[in-house]
Amino acid sequence: FRSSNVDLFNLTLRVVASGRHAVRVTTRGVQLSIGRPVEFDSEAADVSALECALAGIGAEVVGGLRTFAERRRLVLDDVEAVVKARLEAPLVYLGVVGERGNPRLSMVAVKVYVSSPEEAHLIERAFHDALAVLPLVGTLRASTDVSTELVIA
């Protein structure tokens, strides 16, 4: 392994309108379909862009914990996260006349459930070490209230 002075890793995605309310995203030869930017209909067929972003945070935390545990040879039987978020000023996004504010996430909470035969302090250390280097978590923490909780069974 050779050391390098790589400071940046560039990512490129192609996003194309496909249909009335959907977009098709392509990256690394993989495609996915995403619906409206924000969706308030609980029965909508497509996942919204905001839901995809929150899914990305959950996936990053779960995957990050698994990766850090694996590096330390810790056994994790199951890992699951529940991600909750609060959207400020949703009526501004909807274009309601007279509404003010900035549609933004004012809070994101990630609760991670782990079942493992390992000692709790070892899992907690892996969890906190992972959180310290996860790019989405770091980006969000710089702009909004992000809380994380680990529950070990």
PDB file of C-alpha atoms in Angstrom:
ATOM      1  CA  PHE A   1       0.000   0.000   0.000  1.00  0.00           C
ATOM      2  CA  ARG A   2       1.467   3.320  -1.046  1.00  0.00           C
ATOM      3  CA  SER A   3       0.640   6.492   0.794  1.00  0.00           C
ATOM      4  CA  SER A   4      -0.694   9.366  -1.292  1.00  0.00           C
ATOM      5  CA  ASN A   5      -1.747  12.928  -0.740  1.00  0.00           C
ATOM      6  CA  VAL A   6      -5.333  12.430  -1.811  1.00  0.00           C
ATOM      7  CA  ASP A   7      -7.410  15.153  -0.191  1.00  0.00           C
ATOM      8  CA  LEU A   8     -10.595  14.714  -2.191  1.00  0.00           C
ATOM      9  CA  PHE A   9     -12.724  11.939  -3.568  1.00  0.00           C
ATOM     10  CA  ASN A  10     -15.033  13.167  -6.296  1.00  0.00           C
ATOM     11  CA  LEU A  11     -18.435  11.603  -6.860  1.00  0.00           C
ATOM     12  CA  THR A  12     -20.532  11.996  -9.990  1.00  0.00           C
ATOM     13  CA  LEU A  13     -24.157  10.994 -10.433  1.00  0.00           C
ATOM     14  CA  ARG A  14     -26.351  11.455 -13.475  1.00  0.00           C
ATOM     15  CA  VAL A  15     -29.905  12.574 -12.676  1.00  0.00           C
ATOM     16  CA  VAL A  16     -32.497  12.584 -15.466  1.00  0.00           C
ATOM     17  CA  ALA A  17     -36.185  13.506 -15.343  1.00  0.00           C
ATOM     18  CA  SER A  18     -38.213  10.375 -16.070  1.00  0.00           C
ATOM     19  CA  GLY A  19     -41.939  10.739 -15.961  1.00  0.00           C
ATOM     20  CA  ARG A  20     -44.144  13.337 -14.351  1.00  0.00           C
ATOM     21  CA  HIS A  21     -42.788  13.248 -10.805  1.00  0.00           C
ATOM     22  CA  ALA A  22     -39.766  10.976 -10.930  1.00  0.00           C
ATOM     23  CA  VAL A  23     -36.081  11.117 -11.701  1.00  0.00           C
ATOM     24  CA  ARG A  24     -33.686   8.349 -12.603  1.00  0.00           C
ATOM     25  CA  VAL A  25     -30.300   8.418 -10.902  1.00  0.00           C
ATOM     26  CA  THR A  26     -27.298   6.566 -12.302  1.00  0.00           C
ATOM     27  CA  THR A  27     -24.008   6.111 -10.508  1.00  0.00           C
ATOM     28  CA  ARG A  28     -21.312   3.467 -11.030  1.00  0.00           C
ATOM     29  CA  GLY A  29     -23.640   1.712 -13.491  1.00  0.00           C
ATOM     30  CA  VAL A  30     -26.403   1.323 -10.890  1.00  0.00           C
ATOM     31  CA  GLN A  31     -29.780   3.000 -11.345  1.00  0.00           C
ATOM     32  CA  LEU A  32     -32.521   3.975  -8.960  1.00  0.00           C
ATOM     33  CA  SER A  33     -35.748   5.895  -9.287  1.00  0.00           C
ATOM     34  CA  ILE A  34     -36.683   8.729  -6.946  1.00  0.00           C
ATOM     35  CA  GLY A  35     -39.999  10.546  -6.687  1.00  0.00           C
ATOM     36  CA  ARG A  36     -40.788  14.136  -5.753  1.00  0.00           C
ATOM     37  CA  PRO A  37     -38.367  16.211  -3.678  1.00  0.00           C
ATOM     38  CA  VAL A  38     -40.672  15.959  -0.633  1.00  0.00           C
ATOM     39  CA  GLU A  39     -43.698  13.692  -0.392  1.00  0.00           C
ATOM     40  CA  PHE A  40     -46.539  14.183   2.084  1.00  0.00           C
ATOM     41  CA  ASP A  41     -48.751  11.362   0.769  1.00  0.00           C
ATOM     42  CA  SER A  42     -48.047   8.257   2.873  1.00  0.00           C
ATOM     43  CA  GLU A  43     -49.355   6.082   0.030  1.00  0.00           C
ATOM     44  CA  ALA A  44     -47.219   7.602  -2.724  1.00  0.00           C
ATOM     45  CA  ALA A  45     -45.632   4.958  -4.931  1.00  0.00           C
ATOM     46  CA  ASP A  46     -42.162   6.517  -5.070  1.00  0.00           C
ATOM     47  CA  VAL A  47     -39.651   7.311  -2.355  1.00  0.00           C
ATOM     48  CA  SER A  48     -38.988  11.067  -2.162  1.00  0.00           C
ATOM     49  CA  ALA A  49     -35.584  12.679  -2.528  1.00  0.00           C
ATOM     50  CA  LEU A  50     -35.726  13.710   1.138  1.00  0.00           C
ATOM     51  CA  GLU A  51     -36.513  10.132   2.189  1.00  0.00           C
ATOM     52  CA  CYS A  52     -33.593   8.912   0.058  1.00  0.00           C
ATOM     53  CA  ALA A  53     -31.282  11.356   1.814  1.00  0.00           C
ATOM     54  CA  LEU A  54     -32.465  10.122   5.210  1.00  0.00           C
ATOM     55  CA  ALA A  55     -32.140   6.518   4.035  1.00  0.00           C
ATOM     56  CA  GLY A  56     -28.570   7.356   3.042  1.00  0.00           C
ATOM     57  CA  ILE A  57     -27.828   8.554   6.563  1.00  0.00           C
ATOM     58  CA  GLY A  58     -29.314   5.393   8.065  1.00  0.00           C
ATOM     59  CA  ALA A  59     -27.414   3.220   5.609  1.00  0.00           C
ATOM     60  CA  GLU A  60     -24.209   5.111   6.332  1.00  0.00           C
ATOM     61  CA  VAL A  61     -24.564   4.633  10.110  1.00  0.00           C
ATOM     62  CA  VAL A  62     -25.530   0.946   9.899  1.00  0.00           C
ATOM     63  CA  GLY A  63     -22.875   0.209   7.277  1.00  0.00           C
ATOM     64  CA  GLY A  64     -20.278   2.271   9.119  1.00  0.00           C
ATOM     65  CA  LEU A  65     -20.864   0.425  12.369  1.00  0.00           C
ATOM     66  CA  ARG A  66     -20.683  -2.952  10.612  1.00  0.00           C
ATOM     67  CA  THR A  67     -17.436  -1.944   8.885  1.00  0.00           C
ATOM     68  CA  PHE A  68     -15.785  -0.706  12.083  1.00  0.00           C
ATOM     69  CA  ALA A  69     -16.958  -3.797  13.987  1.00  0.00           C
ATOM     70  CA  GLU A  70     -15.611  -6.073  11.248  1.00  0.00           C
ATOM     71  CA  ARG A  71     -12.222  -4.333  11.337  1.00  0.00           C
ATOM     72  CA  ARG A  72     -12.086  -5.107  15.062  1.00  0.00           C
ATOM     73  CA  ARG A  73     -13.346  -8.654  14.584  1.00  0.00           C
ATOM     74  CA  LEU A  74     -16.508  -7.936  16.564  1.00  0.00           C
ATOM     75  CA  VAL A  75     -19.536 -10.103  15.858  1.00  0.00           C
ATOM     76  CA  LEU A  76     -22.766  -8.202  15.240  1.00  0.00           C
ATOM     77  CA  ASP A  77     -25.735 -10.523  14.756  1.00  0.00           C
ATOM     78  CA  ASP A  78     -28.221  -7.856  13.690  1.00  0.00           C
ATOM     79  CA  VAL A  79     -28.023  -4.112  13.133  1.00  0.00           C
ATOM     80  CA  GLU A  80     -31.022  -1.892  12.432  1.00  0.00           C
ATOM     81  CA  ALA A  81     -31.534   1.873  12.488  1.00  0.00           C
ATOM     82  CA  VAL A  82     -34.636   4.011  12.769  1.00  0.00           C
ATOM     83  CA  VAL A  83     -34.164   7.490  11.316  1.00  0.00           C
ATOM     84  CA  LYS A  84     -36.523  10.319  12.244  1.00  0.00           C
ATOM     85  CA  ALA A  85     -36.376  13.883  11.021  1.00  0.00           C
ATOM     86  CA  ARG A  86     -38.280  17.124  11.432  1.00  0.00           C
ATOM     87  CA  LEU A  87     -38.954  19.314   8.390  1.00  0.00           C
ATOM     88  CA  GLU A  88     -39.341  22.991   9.219  1.00  0.00           C
ATOM     89  CA  ALA A  89     -41.744  25.166   7.223  1.00  0.00           C
ATOM     90  CA  PRO A  90     -43.316  22.444   5.072  1.00  0.00           C
ATOM     91  CA  LEU A  91     -46.050  24.872   3.967  1.00  0.00           C
ATOM     92  CA  VAL A  92     -43.418  27.138   2.412  1.00  0.00           C
ATOM     93  CA  TYR A  93     -42.271  24.186   0.297  1.00  0.00           C
ATOM     94  CA  LEU A  94     -45.904  23.625  -0.744  1.00  0.00           C
ATOM     95  CA  GLY A  95     -46.205  27.278  -1.795  1.00  0.00           C
ATOM     96  CA  VAL A  96     -48.892  28.292   0.695  1.00  0.00           C
ATOM     97  CA  VAL A  97     -49.406  32.051   0.415  1.00  0.00           C
ATOM     98  CA  GLY A  98     -48.314  33.995   3.487  1.00  0.00           C
ATOM     99  CA  GLU A  99     -46.192  31.217   4.949  1.00  0.00           C
ATOM    100  CA  ARG A 100     -42.631  32.128   5.843  1.00  0.00           C
ATOM    101  CA  GLY A 101     -39.530  30.272   6.798  1.00  0.00           C
ATOM    102  CA  ASN A 102     -36.918  28.014   5.327  1.00  0.00           C
ATOM    103  CA  PRO A 103     -37.867  24.429   4.465  1.00  0.00           C
ATOM    104  CA  ARG A 104     -35.002  22.545   6.053  1.00  0.00           C
ATOM    105  CA  LEU A 105     -34.329  19.654   8.364  1.00  0.00           C
ATOM    106  CA  SER A 106     -34.218  21.073  11.874  1.00  0.00           C
ATOM    107  CA  MET A 107     -33.542  17.706  13.509  1.00  0.00           C
ATOM    108  CA  VAL A 108     -32.358  14.251  12.539  1.00  0.00           C
ATOM    109  CA  ALA A 109     -32.340  11.403  15.053  1.00  0.00           C
ATOM    110  CA  VAL A 110     -30.767   8.018  14.358  1.00  0.00           C
ATOM    111  CA  LYS A 111     -31.451   5.198  16.799  1.00  0.00           C
ATOM    112  CA  VAL A 112     -29.407   2.062  16.154  1.00  0.00           C
ATOM    113  CA  TYR A 113     -30.329  -1.352  17.532  1.00  0.00           C
ATOM    114  CA  VAL A 114     -27.632  -4.028  17.727  1.00  0.00           C
ATOM    115  CA  SER A 115     -27.741  -7.604  18.903  1.00  0.00           C
ATOM    116  CA  SER A 116     -24.342  -9.057  19.614  1.00  0.00           C
ATOM    117  CA  PRO A 117     -22.530 -11.440  21.941  1.00  0.00           C
ATOM    118  CA  GLU A 118     -19.720  -8.873  22.275  1.00  0.00           C
ATOM    119  CA  GLU A 119     -19.079  -6.644  25.277  1.00  0.00           C
ATOM    120  CA  ALA A 120     -21.135  -3.444  25.062  1.00  0.00           C
ATOM    121  CA  HIS A 121     -18.176  -1.092  25.503  1.00  0.00           C
ATOM    122  CA  LEU A 122     -16.460  -2.570  22.419  1.00  0.00           C
ATOM    123  CA  ILE A 123     -19.537  -1.997  20.267  1.00  0.00           C
ATOM    124  CA  GLU A 124     -19.974   1.511  21.678  1.00  0.00           C
ATOM    125  CA  ARG A 125     -16.348   2.353  20.813  1.00  0.00           C
ATOM    126  CA  ALA A 126     -16.794   1.095  17.225  1.00  0.00           C
ATOM    127  CA  PHE A 127     -20.040   3.071  16.945  1.00  0.00           C
ATOM    128  CA  HIS A 128     -18.494   6.351  18.108  1.00  0.00           C
ATOM    129  CA  ASP A 129     -15.382   5.858  15.978  1.00  0.00           C
ATOM    130  CA  ALA A 130     -17.560   5.230  12.916  1.00  0.00           C
ATOM    131  CA  LEU A 131     -19.714   8.303  13.577  1.00  0.00           C
ATOM    132  CA  ALA A 132     -16.584  10.454  13.744  1.00  0.00           C
ATOM    133  CA  VAL A 133     -15.682   9.720  10.100  1.00  0.00           C
ATOM    134  CA  LEU A 134     -19.025   9.273   8.300  1.00  0.00           C
ATOM    135  CA  PRO A 135     -19.390  12.010   5.642  1.00  0.00           C
ATOM    136  CA  LEU A 136     -23.186  12.408   5.650  1.00  0.00           C
ATOM    137  CA  VAL A 137     -23.330  12.480   9.437  1.00  0.00           C
ATOM    138  CA  GLY A 138     -20.491  15.014   9.514  1.00  0.00           C
ATOM    139  CA  THR A 139     -22.136  17.198   6.882  1.00  0.00           C
ATOM    140  CA  LEU A 140     -25.484  17.179   8.639  1.00  0.00           C
ATOM    141  CA  ARG A 141     -23.957  17.840  12.062  1.00  0.00           C
ATOM    142  CA  ALA A 142     -22.469  21.047  10.640  1.00  0.00           C
ATOM    143  CA  SER A 143     -25.912  22.324   9.632  1.00  0.00           C
ATOM    144  CA  THR A 144     -28.574  20.869  11.932  1.00  0.00           C
ATOM    145  CA  ASP A 145     -29.242  19.037  15.182  1.00  0.00           C
ATOM    146  CA  VAL A 146     -28.223  15.390  14.764  1.00  0.00           C
ATOM    147  CA  SER A 147     -28.634  12.902  17.593  1.00  0.00           C
ATOM    148  CA  THR A 148     -27.520   9.304  17.625  1.00  0.00           C
ATOM    149  CA  GLU A 149     -28.398   6.565  20.078  1.00  0.00           C
ATOM    150  CA  LEU A 150     -27.130   3.010  20.329  1.00  0.00           C
ATOM    151  CA  VAL A 151     -29.219   0.235  21.911  1.00  0.00           C
ATOM    152  CA  ILE A 152     -27.406  -3.068  22.469  1.00  0.00           C
ATOM    153  CA  ALA A 153     -29.196  -6.332  23.207  1.00  0.00           C
TER     154      ALA A 153
END
